Short mmCIF file of C-alpha atoms in Angstrom, two decimals:
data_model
loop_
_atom_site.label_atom_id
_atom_site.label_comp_id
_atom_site.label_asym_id
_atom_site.label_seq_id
_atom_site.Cartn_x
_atom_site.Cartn_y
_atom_site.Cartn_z
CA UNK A 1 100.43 103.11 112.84
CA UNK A 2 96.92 102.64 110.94
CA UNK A 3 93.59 101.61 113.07
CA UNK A 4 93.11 98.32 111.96
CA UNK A 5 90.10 98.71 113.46
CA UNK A 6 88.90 101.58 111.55
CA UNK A 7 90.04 100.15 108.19
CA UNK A 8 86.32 97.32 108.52
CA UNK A 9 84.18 99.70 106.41
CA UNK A 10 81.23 97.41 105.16
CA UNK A 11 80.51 98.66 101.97
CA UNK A 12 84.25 99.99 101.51
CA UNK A 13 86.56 97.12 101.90
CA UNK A 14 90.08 97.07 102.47
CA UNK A 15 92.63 94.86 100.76
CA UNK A 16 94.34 92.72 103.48
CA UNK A 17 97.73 91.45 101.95
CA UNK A 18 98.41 87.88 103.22
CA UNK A 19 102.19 87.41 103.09
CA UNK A 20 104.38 84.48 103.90
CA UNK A 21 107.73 86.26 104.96
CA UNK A 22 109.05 89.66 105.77
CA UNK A 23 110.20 90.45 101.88
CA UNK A 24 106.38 89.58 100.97
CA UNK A 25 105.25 91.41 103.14
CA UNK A 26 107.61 94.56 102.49
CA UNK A 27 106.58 94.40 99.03
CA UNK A 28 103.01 93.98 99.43
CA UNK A 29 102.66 97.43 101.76
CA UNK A 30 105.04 99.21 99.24
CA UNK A 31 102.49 98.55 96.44
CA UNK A 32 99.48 99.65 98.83
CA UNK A 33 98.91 97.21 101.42
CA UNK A 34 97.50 99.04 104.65
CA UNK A 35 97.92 95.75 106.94
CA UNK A 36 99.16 92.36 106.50
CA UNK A 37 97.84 89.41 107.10
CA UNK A 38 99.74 85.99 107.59
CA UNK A 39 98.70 83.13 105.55
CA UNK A 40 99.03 79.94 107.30
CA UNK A 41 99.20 77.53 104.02
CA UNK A 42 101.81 80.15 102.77
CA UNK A 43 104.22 80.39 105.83
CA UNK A 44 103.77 76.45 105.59
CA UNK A 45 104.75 75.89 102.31
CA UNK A 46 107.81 77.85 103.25
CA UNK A 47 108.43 75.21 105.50
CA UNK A 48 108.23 72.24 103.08
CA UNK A 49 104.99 71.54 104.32
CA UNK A 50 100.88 71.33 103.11
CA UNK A 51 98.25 73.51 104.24
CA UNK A 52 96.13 72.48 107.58
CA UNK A 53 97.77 71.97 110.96
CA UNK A 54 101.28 71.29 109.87
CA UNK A 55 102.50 74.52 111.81
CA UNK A 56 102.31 74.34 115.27
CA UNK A 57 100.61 77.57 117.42
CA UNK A 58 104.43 78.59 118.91
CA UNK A 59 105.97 78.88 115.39
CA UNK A 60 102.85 80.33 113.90
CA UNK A 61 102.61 83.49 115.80
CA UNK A 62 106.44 83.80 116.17
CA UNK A 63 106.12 84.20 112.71
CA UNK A 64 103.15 86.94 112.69
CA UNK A 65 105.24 88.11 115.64
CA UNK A 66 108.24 88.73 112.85
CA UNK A 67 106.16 90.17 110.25
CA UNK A 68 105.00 93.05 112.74
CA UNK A 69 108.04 93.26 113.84
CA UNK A 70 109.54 94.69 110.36
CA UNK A 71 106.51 96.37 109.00
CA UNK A 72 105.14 99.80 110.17
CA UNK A 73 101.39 98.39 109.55
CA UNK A 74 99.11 96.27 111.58
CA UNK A 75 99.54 92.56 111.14
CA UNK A 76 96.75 90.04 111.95
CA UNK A 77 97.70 86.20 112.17
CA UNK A 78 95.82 83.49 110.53
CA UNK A 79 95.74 81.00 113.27
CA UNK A 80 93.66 78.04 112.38
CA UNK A 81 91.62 76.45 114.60
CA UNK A 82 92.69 77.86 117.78
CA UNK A 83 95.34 75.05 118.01
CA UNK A 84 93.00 72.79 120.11
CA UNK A 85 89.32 72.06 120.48
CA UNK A 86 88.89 73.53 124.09
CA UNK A 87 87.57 76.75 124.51
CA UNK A 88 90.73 77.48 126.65
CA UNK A 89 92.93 76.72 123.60
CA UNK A 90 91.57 79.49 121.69
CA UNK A 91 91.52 81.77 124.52
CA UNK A 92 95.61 80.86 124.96
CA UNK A 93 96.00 81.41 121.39
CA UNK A 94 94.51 84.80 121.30
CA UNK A 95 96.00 85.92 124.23
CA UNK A 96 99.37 84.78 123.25
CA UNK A 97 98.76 86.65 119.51
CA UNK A 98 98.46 89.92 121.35
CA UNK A 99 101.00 89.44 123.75
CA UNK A 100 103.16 89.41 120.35
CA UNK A 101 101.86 92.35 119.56
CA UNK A 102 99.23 91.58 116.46
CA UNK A 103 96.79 93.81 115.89
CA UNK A 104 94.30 91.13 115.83
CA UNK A 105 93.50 87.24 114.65
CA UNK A 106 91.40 84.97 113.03
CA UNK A 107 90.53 81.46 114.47
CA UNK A 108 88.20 78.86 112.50
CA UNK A 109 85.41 76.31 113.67
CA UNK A 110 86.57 73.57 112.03
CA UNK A 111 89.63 71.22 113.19
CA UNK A 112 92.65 70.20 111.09
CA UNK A 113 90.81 68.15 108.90
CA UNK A 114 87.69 70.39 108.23
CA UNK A 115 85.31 68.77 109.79
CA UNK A 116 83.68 71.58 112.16
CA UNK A 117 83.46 71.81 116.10
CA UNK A 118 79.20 71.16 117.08
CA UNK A 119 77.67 74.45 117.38
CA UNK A 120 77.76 74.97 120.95
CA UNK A 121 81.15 74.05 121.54
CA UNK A 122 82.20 76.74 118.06
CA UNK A 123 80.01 79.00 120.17
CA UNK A 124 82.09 78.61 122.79
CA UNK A 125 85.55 78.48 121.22
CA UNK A 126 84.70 82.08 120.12
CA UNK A 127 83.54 83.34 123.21
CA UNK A 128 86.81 82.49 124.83
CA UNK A 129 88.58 84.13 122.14
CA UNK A 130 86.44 87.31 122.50
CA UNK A 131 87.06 87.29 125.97
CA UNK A 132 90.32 86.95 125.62
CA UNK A 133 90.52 89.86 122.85
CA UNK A 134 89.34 92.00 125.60
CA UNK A 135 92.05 91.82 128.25
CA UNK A 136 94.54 92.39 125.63
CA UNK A 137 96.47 95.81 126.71
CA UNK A 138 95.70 96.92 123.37
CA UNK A 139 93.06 97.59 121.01
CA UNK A 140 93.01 93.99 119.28
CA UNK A 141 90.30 92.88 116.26
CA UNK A 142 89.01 89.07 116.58
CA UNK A 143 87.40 87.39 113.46
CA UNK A 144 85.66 84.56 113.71
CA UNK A 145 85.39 81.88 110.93
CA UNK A 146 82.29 79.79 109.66
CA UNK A 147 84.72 77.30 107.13
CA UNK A 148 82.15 74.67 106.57
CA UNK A 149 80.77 76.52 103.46
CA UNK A 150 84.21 76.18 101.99
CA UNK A 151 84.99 72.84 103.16
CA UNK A 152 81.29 71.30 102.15
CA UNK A 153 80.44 70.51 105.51
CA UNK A 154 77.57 72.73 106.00
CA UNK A 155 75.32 75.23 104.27
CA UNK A 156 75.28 78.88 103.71
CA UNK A 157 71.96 78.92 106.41
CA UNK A 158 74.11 77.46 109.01
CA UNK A 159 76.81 79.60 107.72
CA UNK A 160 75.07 82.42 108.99
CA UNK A 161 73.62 81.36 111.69
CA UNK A 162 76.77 80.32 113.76
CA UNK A 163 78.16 84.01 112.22
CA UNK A 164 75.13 85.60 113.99
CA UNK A 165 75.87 83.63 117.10
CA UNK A 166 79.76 84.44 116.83
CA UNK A 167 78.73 88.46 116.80
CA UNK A 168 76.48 87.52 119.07
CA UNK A 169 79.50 86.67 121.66
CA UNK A 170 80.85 89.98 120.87
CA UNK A 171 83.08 88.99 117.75
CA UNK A 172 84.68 91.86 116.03
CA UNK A 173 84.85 90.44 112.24
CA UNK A 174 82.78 87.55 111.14
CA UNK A 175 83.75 85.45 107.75
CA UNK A 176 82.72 82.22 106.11
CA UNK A 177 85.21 82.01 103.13
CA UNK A 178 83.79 80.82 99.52
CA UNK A 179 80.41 81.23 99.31
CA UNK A 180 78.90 79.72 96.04
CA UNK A 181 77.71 83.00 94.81
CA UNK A 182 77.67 86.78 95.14
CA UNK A 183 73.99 86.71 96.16
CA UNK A 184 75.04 84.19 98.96
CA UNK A 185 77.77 86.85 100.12
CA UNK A 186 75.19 89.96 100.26
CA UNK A 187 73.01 87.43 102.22
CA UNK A 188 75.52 87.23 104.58
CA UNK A 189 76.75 90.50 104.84
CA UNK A 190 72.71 91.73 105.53
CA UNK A 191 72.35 89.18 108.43
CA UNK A 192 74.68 90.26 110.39
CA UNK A 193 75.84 93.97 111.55
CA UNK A 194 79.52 93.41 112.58
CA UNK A 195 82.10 94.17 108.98
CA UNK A 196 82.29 90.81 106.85
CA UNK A 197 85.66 89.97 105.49
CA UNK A 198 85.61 88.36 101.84
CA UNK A 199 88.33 85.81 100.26
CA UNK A 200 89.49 86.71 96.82
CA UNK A 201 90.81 83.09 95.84
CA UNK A 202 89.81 80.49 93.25
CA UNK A 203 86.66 81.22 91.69
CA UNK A 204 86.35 84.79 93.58
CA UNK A 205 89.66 86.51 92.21
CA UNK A 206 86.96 86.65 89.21
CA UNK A 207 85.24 89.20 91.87
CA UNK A 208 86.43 93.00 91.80
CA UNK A 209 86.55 94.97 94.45
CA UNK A 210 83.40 97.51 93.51
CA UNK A 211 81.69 93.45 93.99
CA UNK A 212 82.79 93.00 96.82
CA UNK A 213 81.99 96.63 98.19
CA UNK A 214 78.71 96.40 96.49
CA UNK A 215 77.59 93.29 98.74
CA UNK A 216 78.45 95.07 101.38
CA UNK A 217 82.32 93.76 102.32
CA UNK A 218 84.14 95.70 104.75
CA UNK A 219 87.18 93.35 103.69
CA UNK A 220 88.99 91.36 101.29
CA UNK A 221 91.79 88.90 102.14
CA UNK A 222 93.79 86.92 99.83
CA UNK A 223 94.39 83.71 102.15
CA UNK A 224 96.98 81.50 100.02
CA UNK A 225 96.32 83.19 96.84
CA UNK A 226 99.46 84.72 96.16
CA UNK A 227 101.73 82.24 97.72
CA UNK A 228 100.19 79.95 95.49
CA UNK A 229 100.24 82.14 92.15
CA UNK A 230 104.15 82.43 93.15
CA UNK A 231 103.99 79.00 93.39
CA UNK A 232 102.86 78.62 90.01
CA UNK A 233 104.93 81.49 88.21
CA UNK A 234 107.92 78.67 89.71
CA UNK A 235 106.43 75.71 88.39
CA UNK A 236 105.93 77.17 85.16
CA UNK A 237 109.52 78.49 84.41
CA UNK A 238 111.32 75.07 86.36
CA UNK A 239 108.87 73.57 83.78
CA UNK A 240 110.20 75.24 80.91
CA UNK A 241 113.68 74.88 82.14
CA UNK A 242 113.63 71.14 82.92
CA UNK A 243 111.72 70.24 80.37
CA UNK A 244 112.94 72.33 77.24
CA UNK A 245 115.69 74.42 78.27
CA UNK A 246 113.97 77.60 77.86
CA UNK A 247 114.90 80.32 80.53
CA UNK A 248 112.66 83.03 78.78
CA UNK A 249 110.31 83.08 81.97
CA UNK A 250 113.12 84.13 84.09
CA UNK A 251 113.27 88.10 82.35
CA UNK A 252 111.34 88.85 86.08
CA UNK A 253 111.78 92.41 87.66
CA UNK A 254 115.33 94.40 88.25
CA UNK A 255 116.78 93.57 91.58
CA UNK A 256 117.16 97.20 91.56
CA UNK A 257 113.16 97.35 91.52
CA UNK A 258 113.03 95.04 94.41
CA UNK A 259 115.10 96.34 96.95
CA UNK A 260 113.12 99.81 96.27
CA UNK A 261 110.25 98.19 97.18
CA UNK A 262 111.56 96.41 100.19
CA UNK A 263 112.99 99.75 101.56
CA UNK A 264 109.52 101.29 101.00
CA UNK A 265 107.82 98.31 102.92
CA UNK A 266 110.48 98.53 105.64
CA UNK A 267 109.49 99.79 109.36
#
């Protein structure tokens, strides 16, 4: 199997394919995908449900848990906040994602609702989780999240700063999603040393990869991005369908086409 590990190149970032099920996922490493990524607003909406602590931390990583479980690549797990504000609630999260056998994680500072943990207490959230990283039996990547920036809650200085104090506990990938600009982002990636991951959503799938390399990304996840441009490609055809009785936006891919690629993606 790949060294996830190895794959955090700053300066030569690698596309981390957030899928919400095993046939996603299949698909995604058949096209290219060298690890996988969960996505928790995409696994939810396969449950019915919104984005943001609808998913509780047993069904979340038995879902990661699946996903590695049918894929020969590594497969991180987008796990929120840590389900719980205590730093013991992000150290029984982490130690419970390798236990599944993930090749790493990525826990935010910012509860349900986005309003982020004080800085000593995110500080110590992380720390846990490091710690807990570490007595995994196997080599296991921890990325900690500085949200704020993406929520509005805070600024791209204390962006950075709690990212320098997350390394600074011995995190392995550090990450504030959405920055306003690409000058923000090489900011970021320069005051730090440990590899940056990137979000290519919203206003940044306008970003290519060379960008993101050139600002000094070591890599780029998609977070709900493609669960929600599938979402879209169905809104669009029910819409036609409902509304005018057109089925044109159905001509998708051969079935034929599909199972090739979910044999590829296969373990």
């Amino acid at each position: 199997m790949t060294d996830f590990r190895a794959l955090h190149q700053p300066g030569n970032p690698f596309i981390l394919g957030n899928a919400w099920d095993v046939g996603s996922a299949r698909m995604l490493v058949a096209l290219g995908a060298r690890a996988i990524a969960t996505s928790s607003a995409g696994y939810a909406f396969t449950r019915g449900l919104p984005d943001g602590g609808q998913v509780g931390r047993t069904d979340a990583i038995a879902h990661a848990r699946d996903l590695a479980d049918h894929l020969s690549v590594p497969v991180s797990a987008d796990l929120e906040d840590g389900y719980g504000p205590d730093p013991a609630d992000c150290a029984e999260t982490v130690e419970l994602a390798a236990l599944a056998g993930l090749a790493g994680c990525c826990i935010e500072d910012v509860t349900p609702n986005g309003a982020p943990y004080d800085f000593d207490l995110s500080v110590a959230r992380m720390d846990a989780a490091v710690k807990a990283a570490r007595r995994a039996n196997h080599d296991f990547v921890f990325c900690a999240r500085a949200d704020g920036v993406m929520h509005g809650t805070y600024d791209l200085d204390e962006a950075i700063r709690r990212l320098q104090a997350f390394e600074a506990v011995g995190a392995d990938v550090l990450y504030c999603p959405m920055p306003e600009t690409i000058e923000g982002l090489t900011r970021l990636c320069a005051s730090v040393t440990a590899p940056v991951n990137a979000l290519a959503a919203g206003p940044w799938t306008q970003t290519s990869r060379d960008e993101f390399a050139a600002a000094g990304v070591a890599r780029i996840s998609l977070g709900s991005a493609l669960a929600r441009a599938t979402h879209q490609v169905i809104r669009d055809a029910a819409q036609d369908m409902f509304g005018a009785g057109d089925f044109t936006r159905l001509g998708g891919i051969g079935s034929g086409e599909v199972d090739d690629y979910l044999t590829a993606g296969s373990k």
